[in-house]
Tab-separated table of C-alpha atoms in Angstrom:
chain	number	residue	atom	x	y	z
K	1	MET	CA	29.761	-24.878	-45.158
K	2	GLN	CA	30.145	-25.228	-41.397
K	3	THR	CA	33.870	-24.573	-41.689
K	4	LEU	CA	33.186	-21.366	-43.597
K	5	TYR	CA	30.743	-20.104	-40.955
K	6	LEU	CA	33.124	-20.902	-38.119
K	7	THR	CA	36.063	-19.322	-39.974
K	8	LEU	CA	34.040	-16.152	-40.504
K	9	ALA	CA	33.081	-16.148	-36.809
K	10	LEU	CA	36.753	-16.521	-35.912
K	11	PHE	CA	37.663	-13.640	-38.226
K	12	LEU	CA	34.994	-11.416	-36.653
K	13	LEU	CA	36.288	-12.295	-33.210
K	14	LEU	CA	39.776	-11.258	-34.337
K	15	THR	CA	38.461	-7.908	-35.575
K	16	LEU	CA	37.338	-7.266	-31.992
K	17	GLY	CA	41.045	-6.876	-31.276
K	18	ALA	CA	41.022	-3.671	-33.325
K	19	GLY	CA	38.043	-2.413	-31.343
K	20	MET	CA	39.808	-3.352	-28.124
K	21	TRP	CA	42.637	-1.013	-29.063
K	22	ARG	CA	40.082	1.842	-29.163
K	23	VAL	CA	38.671	0.818	-25.779
K	24	LEU	CA	42.106	0.840	-24.193
K	25	ARG	CA	43.468	4.005	-25.863
K	26	GLY	CA	40.335	6.103	-25.894
K	27	PRO	CA	41.084	8.984	-25.773
K	28	THR	CA	37.533	10.130	-24.961
K	29	ALA	CA	34.740	8.240	-23.233
K	30	ALA	CA	32.669	8.434	-26.430
K	31	ASP	CA	35.381	6.537	-28.363
K	32	ARG	CA	35.297	3.778	-25.788
K	33	MET	CA	31.506	3.615	-25.773
K	34	LEU	CA	31.326	3.415	-29.562
K	35	ALA	CA	33.889	0.606	-29.533
K	36	ALA	CA	31.628	-1.248	-27.079
K	37	GLN	CA	28.697	-0.709	-29.444
K	38	LEU	CA	30.817	-2.100	-32.273
K	39	PHE	CA	31.477	-5.147	-30.102
K	40	GLY	CA	27.734	-5.594	-29.706
K	41	THR	CA	27.190	-5.493	-33.470
K	42	THR	CA	30.037	-7.943	-34.040
K	43	ALA	CA	28.648	-10.266	-31.365
K	44	VAL	CA	25.271	-10.233	-33.159
K	45	ALA	CA	27.011	-11.218	-36.408
K	46	VAL	CA	29.017	-13.955	-34.663
K	47	LEU	CA	25.835	-15.323	-33.064
K	48	LEU	CA	24.027	-15.422	-36.416
K	49	LEU	CA	26.976	-17.266	-37.976
K	50	LEU	CA	27.119	-19.738	-35.076
K	51	SER	CA	23.364	-20.221	-35.375
K	52	GLN	CA	23.799	-21.188	-39.052
K	53	ALA	CA	26.813	-23.372	-38.261
K	54	SER	CA	25.104	-25.341	-35.498
K	55	GLY	CA	21.551	-25.195	-36.870
K	56	ASN	CA	20.349	-23.922	-33.496
K	57	ALA	CA	17.622	-21.341	-34.169
K	58	ALA	CA	17.578	-20.242	-30.506
K	59	LEU	CA	20.876	-18.417	-31.053
K	60	ARG	CA	19.023	-15.957	-33.279
K	61	ASP	CA	16.944	-15.015	-30.231
K	62	VAL	CA	20.164	-14.322	-28.327
K	63	ALA	CA	21.287	-12.122	-31.225
K	64	LEU	CA	17.935	-10.312	-31.146
K	65	VAL	CA	18.229	-9.593	-27.421
K	66	PHE	CA	21.804	-8.337	-27.925
K	67	ALA	CA	20.769	-6.009	-30.720
K	68	LEU	CA	17.863	-4.579	-28.721
K	69	LEU	CA	19.694	-4.076	-25.440
K	70	ALA	CA	22.853	-2.562	-26.920
K	71	ALA	CA	20.772	0.559	-27.556
K	72	VAL	CA	19.843	0.829	-23.867
K	73	THR	CA	23.506	0.954	-22.810
K	74	ALA	CA	24.184	3.618	-25.438
K	75	VAL	CA	21.236	5.714	-24.233
K	76	ALA	CA	22.391	5.369	-20.613
K	77	PHE	CA	25.783	6.679	-21.698
K	78	VAL	CA	24.463	9.618	-23.702
K	79	GLN	CA	21.909	10.663	-21.073
K	80	ARG	CA	23.901	10.213	-17.871
K	81	ALA	CA	27.574	9.391	-18.190
K	82	TRP	CA	28.809	11.535	-21.100
K	83	PRO	CA	31.193	14.099	-19.599
K	84	GLU	CA	30.003	17.551	-20.555
K	85	GLN	CA	33.305	18.957	-21.754
K	86	GLU	CA	33.434	16.200	-24.364
K	87	GLN	CA	30.160	17.068	-26.042
K	88	PRO	CA	30.597	18.908	-29.329
K	89	GLN	CA	29.594	22.559	-29.453
K	90	GLU	CA	26.908	22.235	-32.146
K	91	THR	CA	24.643	19.983	-30.112
K	92	GLU	CA	24.718	22.397	-27.209
K	93	ARG	CA	23.620	25.222	-29.450
K	94	ASP	CA	20.868	22.995	-30.817
K	95	VAL	CA	19.464	22.344	-27.366
K	96	ASP	CA	18.984	26.047	-26.761
W	1	MET	CA	38.842	-32.152	-39.345
W	2	GLU	CA	39.207	-28.572	-40.539
W	3	THR	CA	35.963	-27.689	-38.803
W	4	MET	CA	37.341	-29.093	-35.557
W	5	MET	CA	40.496	-27.000	-35.971
W	6	VAL	CA	38.578	-23.768	-36.556
W	7	ALA	CA	36.177	-24.528	-33.688
W	8	TRP	CA	39.139	-25.202	-31.429
W	9	MET	CA	40.787	-21.895	-32.425
W	10	LEU	CA	37.503	-20.042	-31.880
W	11	ASP	CA	37.108	-21.547	-28.423
W	12	SER	CA	40.665	-20.847	-27.317
W	13	LEU	CA	40.422	-17.259	-28.585
W	14	LEU	CA	37.191	-16.839	-26.600
W	15	GLY	CA	38.704	-18.354	-23.468
W	16	LEU	CA	41.906	-16.310	-23.604
W	17	GLY	CA	39.948	-13.163	-24.500
W	18	LEU	CA	37.704	-13.659	-21.468
W	19	LEU	CA	40.649	-14.076	-19.102
W	20	TRP	CA	42.424	-11.060	-20.556
W	21	LEU	CA	39.282	-8.898	-20.401
W	22	ALA	CA	38.585	-9.950	-16.812
W	23	TRP	CA	42.122	-9.006	-15.816
W	24	ARG	CA	42.030	-5.647	-17.648
W	25	CYS	CA	38.594	-4.883	-16.216
W	26	LEU	CA	39.731	-5.495	-12.631
W	27	ALA	CA	43.114	-3.784	-12.998
W	28	CYS	CA	41.778	-0.700	-14.768
W	29	PRO	CA	41.942	2.471	-12.631
W	30	ASN	CA	39.615	4.397	-14.976
W	31	LEU	CA	36.107	3.373	-13.901
W	32	PHE	CA	34.439	4.271	-17.196
W	33	LYS	CA	36.945	2.165	-19.110
W	34	ALA	CA	36.294	-0.669	-16.662
W	35	ILE	CA	32.554	-0.482	-17.421
W	36	VAL	CA	33.176	-0.671	-21.173
W	37	LEU	CA	35.503	-3.632	-20.603
W	38	PHE	CA	32.831	-5.249	-18.433
W	39	VAL	CA	30.240	-4.876	-21.207
W	40	ALA	CA	32.702	-6.423	-23.676
W	41	PHE	CA	33.306	-9.213	-21.147
W	42	GLY	CA	29.553	-9.854	-20.996
W	43	LEU	CA	29.401	-10.109	-24.788
W	44	LEU	CA	32.243	-12.634	-24.960
W	45	MET	CA	30.776	-14.523	-21.984
W	46	ALA	CA	27.475	-14.949	-23.837
W	47	LEU	CA	29.386	-16.224	-26.886
W	48	ALA	CA	31.250	-18.650	-24.605
W	49	TRP	CA	27.938	-19.977	-23.243
W	50	VAL	CA	26.775	-20.453	-26.829
W	51	ARG	CA	29.922	-22.458	-27.594
W	52	LEU	CA	29.254	-24.540	-24.461
W	53	GLU	CA	25.811	-25.312	-25.948
W	54	ALA	CA	23.938	-23.521	-23.173
W	55	PRO	CA	21.765	-21.074	-25.158
W	56	ASP	CA	19.475	-20.521	-22.137
W	57	VAL	CA	22.351	-19.142	-20.098
W	58	ALA	CA	23.610	-17.194	-23.123
W	59	LEU	CA	20.217	-15.524	-23.423
W	60	ALA	CA	20.207	-14.560	-19.738
W	61	GLU	CA	23.792	-13.281	-20.013
W	62	ALA	CA	22.884	-11.263	-23.111
W	63	ALA	CA	19.884	-9.677	-21.399
W	64	ILE	CA	21.389	-9.027	-17.972
W	65	GLY	CA	25.182	-9.124	-18.306
W	66	ALA	CA	25.661	-7.179	-21.492
W	67	GLY	CA	22.434	-5.157	-21.547
W	68	LEU	CA	21.037	-4.037	-18.216
W	69	THR	CA	24.189	-4.189	-16.096
W	70	GLY	CA	26.043	-1.888	-18.492
W	71	ALA	CA	23.323	0.748	-18.193
W	72	LEU	CA	23.109	0.266	-14.413
W	73	LEU	CA	26.873	0.645	-13.924
W	74	MET	CA	26.943	3.686	-16.209
W	75	VAL	CA	24.274	5.486	-14.169
W	76	ALA	CA	25.928	4.401	-10.905
W	77	LEU	CA	29.196	5.930	-12.134
W	78	ALA	CA	27.448	9.185	-13.048
W	79	GLN	CA	25.933	9.388	-9.536
W	80	LEU	CA	29.269	8.487	-7.949
W	81	GLN	CA	30.953	11.319	-9.819
W	82	SER	CA	28.290	13.799	-8.769
W	83	ILE	CA	28.822	12.708	-5.131
W	84	GLU	CA	32.592	13.047	-5.485
W	85	THR	CA	32.359	16.553	-6.874
W	86	ASN	CA	30.021	17.513	-4.027
W	87	GLY	CA	31.935	16.012	-1.104
W	88	ASP	CA	35.677	15.424	-0.851
W	89	ALA	CA	36.183	11.673	-1.137
W	90	ALA	CA	39.773	11.745	-2.396
W	91	GLY	CA	41.344	11.309	1.053
W	92	ALA	CA	39.295	8.225	1.837
W	93	THR	CA	40.288	6.371	-1.341
W	94	GLU	CA	43.972	7.064	-0.716
W	95	LYS	CA	43.813	5.458	2.705
W	96	GLU	CA	42.020	2.416	1.284
W	97	GLU	CA	44.724	1.895	-1.300
W	98	ARG	CA	47.406	1.711	1.387
W	99	GLY	CA	45.346	-0.712	3.477
W	100	ILE	CA	44.984	-3.241	0.673
W	101	ARG	CA	48.620	-4.480	0.693
W	102	PRO	CA	48.469	-7.302	3.312
W	103	LEU	CA	45.171	-8.443	1.836
W	104	GLN	CA	46.814	-8.789	-1.570
W	105	TRP	CA	49.442	-11.142	-0.129
W	106	LEU	CA	46.702	-13.204	1.494
W	107	LEU	CA	44.893	-13.417	-1.861
W	108	LEU	CA	48.139	-14.496	-3.526
W	109	ILE	CA	48.172	-17.554	-1.243
W	110	VAL	CA	44.447	-18.302	-1.096
W	111	LEU	CA	43.539	-17.909	-4.790
W	112	PRO	CA	46.057	-20.475	-6.186
W	113	LEU	CA	44.824	-22.908	-3.502
W	114	ILE	CA	41.217	-22.426	-4.655
W	115	ALA	CA	42.287	-22.707	-8.309
W	116	THR	CA	44.171	-25.961	-7.581
W	117	GLY	CA	41.166	-27.366	-5.730
W	118	LEU	CA	38.761	-26.473	-8.527
W	119	GLY	CA	41.151	-27.848	-11.156
W	120	TYR	CA	41.441	-31.101	-9.199
W	121	ILE	CA	37.650	-31.415	-8.957
W	122	ILE	CA	37.166	-30.781	-12.678
W	123	LEU	CA	39.892	-33.259	-13.660
W	124	SER	CA	38.428	-35.919	-11.368
W	125	PHE	CA	35.024	-35.769	-13.099
W	126	PRO	CA	34.132	-38.822	-15.173
W	127	PRO	CA	34.517	-37.793	-18.845
W	128	ASP	CA	30.924	-38.557	-19.911
W	129	ALA	CA	28.633	-38.088	-16.954
W	130	PRO	CA	24.975	-37.672	-17.956
W	131	GLY	CA	24.189	-36.064	-14.574
W	132	LEU	CA	20.467	-35.627	-14.034
W	133	SER	CA	19.673	-35.047	-17.712
W	134	THR	CA	18.362	-38.610	-18.229
W	135	ALA	CA	16.057	-38.255	-15.206
W	136	VAL	CA	14.757	-34.947	-16.612
W	137	ALA	CA	14.290	-36.462	-20.093
W	138	THR	CA	12.216	-39.382	-18.759
W	139	HIS	CA	9.867	-37.092	-16.808
W	140	LEU	CA	9.738	-34.299	-19.385
W	141	GLU	CA	6.388	-35.610	-20.659
W	142	ALA	CA	4.701	-34.890	-17.310
W	143	SER	CA	6.189	-31.401	-16.884
W	144	GLY	CA	3.812	-29.598	-19.249
W	145	VAL	CA	6.621	-28.034	-21.325
W	146	SER	CA	9.103	-29.478	-23.814
W	147	ASN	CA	12.124	-27.305	-22.950
W	148	PRO	CA	14.053	-29.244	-20.274
W	149	VAL	CA	15.469	-26.038	-18.727
W	150	THR	CA	11.997	-24.553	-18.202
W	151	ALA	CA	10.778	-27.930	-16.911
W	152	VAL	CA	13.504	-27.928	-14.246
W	153	LEU	CA	13.139	-24.248	-13.307
W	154	LEU	CA	9.344	-24.074	-13.103
W	155	ASN	CA	8.289	-27.632	-12.332
W	156	PHE	CA	10.882	-30.095	-11.006
W	157	ARG	CA	12.679	-27.522	-8.875
W	158	GLY	CA	10.089	-24.758	-8.801
W	159	TYR	CA	11.010	-23.778	-5.240
W	160	ASP	CA	14.425	-22.604	-6.474
W	161	THR	CA	12.727	-20.126	-8.772
W	162	LEU	CA	10.349	-19.092	-5.983
W	163	LEU	CA	13.301	-18.331	-3.723
W	164	GLU	CA	15.082	-16.469	-6.543
W	165	LEU	CA	12.053	-14.217	-6.983
W	166	ILE	CA	12.096	-13.495	-3.259
W	167	VAL	CA	15.835	-12.749	-3.368
W	168	LEU	CA	15.187	-10.219	-6.133
W	169	LEU	CA	12.444	-8.602	-4.046
W	170	LEU	CA	14.752	-8.491	-1.005
W	171	ALA	CA	17.430	-6.777	-3.108
W	172	LEU	CA	14.957	-4.053	-3.999
W	173	LEU	CA	13.867	-3.708	-0.367
W	174	GLY	CA	17.554	-3.347	0.517
W	175	VAL	CA	17.975	-0.525	-1.988
W	176	TRP	CA	14.784	1.160	-0.828
W	177	SER	CA	15.785	0.945	2.828
W	178	LEU	CA	18.959	2.900	2.031
W	179	GLY	CA	16.745	5.938	1.675
W	180	GLY	CA	16.649	8.612	-0.974
W	181	THR	CA	19.086	8.892	-3.847
W	182	VAL	CA	21.267	11.719	-5.017
W	183	PRO	CA	18.984	14.352	-6.513
W	184	GLN	CA	19.088	14.161	-10.289
W	185	GLN	CA	20.612	16.981	-12.245
W	186	ALA	CA	17.802	19.061	-13.743
W	187	ALA	CA	16.085	16.786	-16.248
W	188	THR	CA	16.699	18.131	-19.718
W	189	PRO	CA	14.024	17.228	-22.276
W	190	ALA	CA	15.139	14.258	-24.352
W	191	PRO	CA	16.419	15.180	-27.827
W	192	LEU	CA	14.155	14.311	-30.746
W	193	VAL	CA	16.288	11.384	-31.919
W	194	LEU	CA	16.184	9.795	-28.485
W	195	GLU	CA	12.451	10.398	-28.158
W	196	THR	CA	11.807	8.757	-31.548
W	197	LEU	CA	14.138	5.863	-30.772
W	198	THR	CA	12.308	5.207	-27.521
W	199	ARG	CA	8.922	5.323	-29.212
W	200	LEU	CA	10.096	2.721	-31.724
W	201	LEU	CA	12.085	0.564	-29.340
W	202	VAL	CA	9.757	0.245	-26.335
W	203	PRO	CA	6.949	-1.588	-28.218
W	204	VAL	CA	9.538	-3.880	-29.842
W	205	LEU	CA	11.056	-4.629	-26.426
W	206	ILE	CA	7.631	-5.465	-24.964
W	207	LEU	CA	6.838	-7.696	-27.943
W	208	THR	CA	10.206	-9.447	-27.618
W	209	ALA	CA	9.588	-10.017	-23.899
W	210	ALA	CA	6.233	-11.641	-24.660
W	211	TYR	CA	7.872	-13.748	-27.380
W	212	LEU	CA	10.672	-14.923	-25.067
W	213	LEU	CA	8.108	-15.849	-22.417
W	214	TRP	CA	6.002	-17.870	-24.861
W	215	VAL	CA	8.923	-19.559	-26.593
W	216	GLY	CA	10.305	-20.658	-23.191
W	217	ALA	CA	7.896	-23.619	-23.221
W	218	HIS	CA	9.765	-25.378	-26.017
W	219	ALA	CA	13.022	-23.458	-26.649
W	220	PRO	CA	15.469	-21.227	-24.723
W	221	GLY	CA	13.614	-18.347	-23.125
W	222	GLY	CA	11.530	-17.860	-20.023
W	223	ALA	CA	10.515	-15.495	-17.280
W	224	PHE	CA	13.939	-14.145	-16.290
W	225	GLN	CA	15.071	-13.362	-19.826
W	226	ALA	CA	11.675	-11.903	-20.723
W	227	GLY	CA	11.588	-9.942	-17.458
W	228	SER	CA	14.968	-8.341	-18.128
W	229	VAL	CA	13.944	-7.341	-21.655
W	230	LEU	CA	10.788	-5.815	-20.180
W	231	ALA	CA	12.928	-4.031	-17.583
W	232	ALA	CA	15.059	-2.652	-20.430
W	233	ALA	CA	11.937	-0.985	-21.818
W	234	GLY	CA	11.316	0.560	-18.391
W	235	VAL	CA	14.946	1.667	-18.083
W	236	LEU	CA	14.782	3.316	-21.494
W	237	LEU	CA	11.694	5.276	-20.455
W	238	LEU	CA	13.338	6.300	-17.173
W	239	LEU	CA	16.484	7.384	-19.027
W	240	ILE	CA	14.644	9.814	-21.263
W	241	GLY	CA	12.942	11.268	-18.198
W	242	ARG	CA	9.535	9.575	-18.405
W	243	HIS	CA	9.081	8.864	-14.716
W	244	PRO	CA	5.864	7.160	-13.654
W	245	ARG	CA	3.405	9.318	-11.750
W	246	ALA	CA	3.753	9.289	-7.963
W	247	ALA	CA	0.335	7.656	-7.604
W	248	LEU	CA	1.495	4.715	-9.725
W	249	MET	CA	4.709	4.453	-7.729
W	250	ALA	CA	2.922	3.770	-4.458
W	251	LEU	CA	0.410	0.893	-4.367
W	252	PRO	CA	0.232	-0.299	-8.023
W	253	LEU	CA	4.018	-0.723	-8.257
W	254	ARG	CA	4.079	-2.706	-5.031
W	255	LEU	CA	1.274	-4.959	-6.249
W	256	ILE	CA	3.196	-5.741	-9.454
W	257	LEU	CA	6.387	-6.329	-7.466
W	258	VAL	CA	4.776	-9.000	-5.268
W	259	LEU	CA	2.519	-10.449	-8.004
W	260	GLY	CA	5.071	-13.069	-9.123
W	261	PRO	CA	6.195	-14.323	-5.692
W	262	ALA	CA	2.582	-14.202	-4.408
W	263	THR	CA	1.228	-16.304	-7.316
W	264	PHE	CA	4.050	-18.754	-6.722
W	265	LEU	CA	3.238	-18.964	-3.008
W	266	VAL	CA	-0.494	-19.441	-3.641
W	267	ILE	CA	0.183	-22.266	-6.094
W	268	ALA	CA	2.706	-23.742	-3.657
W	269	VAL	CA	0.130	-23.794	-0.839
W	270	VAL	CA	-2.661	-25.149	-3.071
W	271	THR	CA	-0.464	-27.960	-4.442
W	272	MET	CA	0.624	-28.709	-0.868
W	273	LEU	CA	-3.054	-29.185	0.111
W	274	ILE	CA	-4.149	-31.127	-2.987
W	275	GLU	CA	-1.054	-33.070	-4.050
W	276	ASP	CA	0.677	-33.311	-0.659
W	277	ALA	CA	3.910	-31.872	-2.060
W	278	LEU	CA	5.197	-28.317	-2.416
W	279	LEU	CA	4.840	-27.087	-6.031
W	280	LYS	CA	4.062	-30.561	-7.391
W	281	LEU	CA	2.124	-29.453	-10.463
W	282	PRO	CA	-0.552	-31.929	-11.648
W	283	PRO	CA	0.591	-33.086	-15.130
W	284	GLU	CA	-2.723	-32.328	-16.838
W	285	HIS	CA	-2.631	-28.638	-15.778
W	286	ALA	CA	1.145	-28.186	-15.592
W	287	GLY	CA	1.450	-26.372	-18.952
W	288	LYS	CA	-1.128	-23.732	-18.056
W	289	LEU	CA	0.152	-23.314	-14.503
W	290	ILE	CA	3.713	-22.805	-15.777
W	291	LEU	CA	2.509	-20.161	-18.217
W	292	LEU	CA	0.664	-18.393	-15.381
W	293	LEU	CA	3.700	-18.599	-13.080
W	294	GLU	CA	6.027	-17.339	-15.794
W	295	THR	CA	3.780	-14.463	-16.846
W	296	THR	CA	3.407	-13.135	-13.316
W	297	ALA	CA	7.100	-13.758	-12.621
W	298	MET	CA	8.053	-11.832	-15.781
W	299	LEU	CA	5.963	-8.826	-14.738
W	300	SER	CA	7.459	-8.833	-11.237
W	301	ILE	CA	11.025	-9.316	-12.491
W	302	GLY	CA	10.633	-6.518	-15.038
W	303	ALA	CA	9.193	-4.145	-12.449
W	304	THR	CA	11.811	-5.077	-9.837
W	305	LEU	CA	14.758	-4.552	-12.180
W	306	ALA	CA	13.397	-1.235	-13.424
W	307	ALA	CA	12.762	-0.149	-9.816
W	308	LEU	CA	16.321	-1.175	-8.902
W	309	PHE	CA	17.518	1.026	-11.731
W	310	LEU	CA	15.460	3.927	-10.406
W	311	GLY	CA	17.171	3.441	-7.050
W	312	GLY	CA	15.912	4.943	-3.794
W	313	ARG	CA	12.343	6.003	-3.270
W	314	ARG	CA	12.363	9.290	-5.064
W	315	HIS	CA	8.603	9.789	-4.845
W	316	THR	CA	8.739	10.180	-1.073
W	317	ASP	CA	11.368	12.910	-1.449
W	318	LYS	CA	8.940	14.821	-3.614
W	319	GLU	CA	6.175	14.435	-1.047
W	320	HIS	CA	8.380	15.960	1.657
W	321	SER	CA	9.630	18.909	-0.342
């Protein structure tokens, strides 16, 4: 069972490579940010698998903290760092 | 055997990924991309700490490295860009780039020397050194907690934590002494989704902080991790434009900021008088004293980190204008 969990964790880590391509290529800041959010989700999954593999329940707490704080980074991006020319037209009309 | 193989592959992938990310992050000219790479680096770093069986450090890395720092860097970048569009900073950066050359050659010589030295030290370690862990395990009974990391941080070497709290306070004083910040672009009301998310997330963050504080007595957790989760709640509120009232920013904020270090100092002085040693907690009260120290430290750490995020003393600007 342990081998299965670790193999799945390894596979998830490899899928980060695909996300990394998005981070490096972009083209927009939002693409990069969403790739980072995907990394966060994958890291949560990897942590849960490692927690099962090693029987260490504390790793679930690490996963919990990851899941909660990923949202804060995303909000910081949307509220402060999202370049205005990138934002789609519809949302701007909605704000008015 | 197979498990060993897979674990080995996982670890080498993590190690190589970390090195590659660190290099890309430093070499990247696009600052936003560098921040995203830094966040990804924090994620992998936390996973690496987990693989090294240091869940306490992983928790701290998850809360600070991947969570708060990402948001802090993002806002710093936004302010930097608004400064750059206001004043012309392009000429200055060009000059800096030319000046770096000789320094790079120096680094090329110094860094391999440091790497060789560190490699030599690591290779000269005895393969199975218990370090101080046996000493901690024998005295764990008297520490008042059953998590060895908390026992070391709050009891056996409590003065380290005291000094760390003061360092954090000094960092904030440093930021405050730099004066006012760049005026914020007109605060737009937060969209409904964001408002709802914050309403749902802030109570959960506060609950999680309390949980991490409590669980620190017998499992990974503690004041710093709990404090950064609490700070995340504050940062979220600041991000959607819920600034605390100016009256709260003056005296009450300062009281919370010094609450942790002050409690620590009081206990340090009292133990000095009663037990003749700085922060030597009496075993029968150690559990309660640690909980008190950690609770006040968590509040101070949370407030300090959120105040660092807010930056310069904006409330005084308002008073002047």
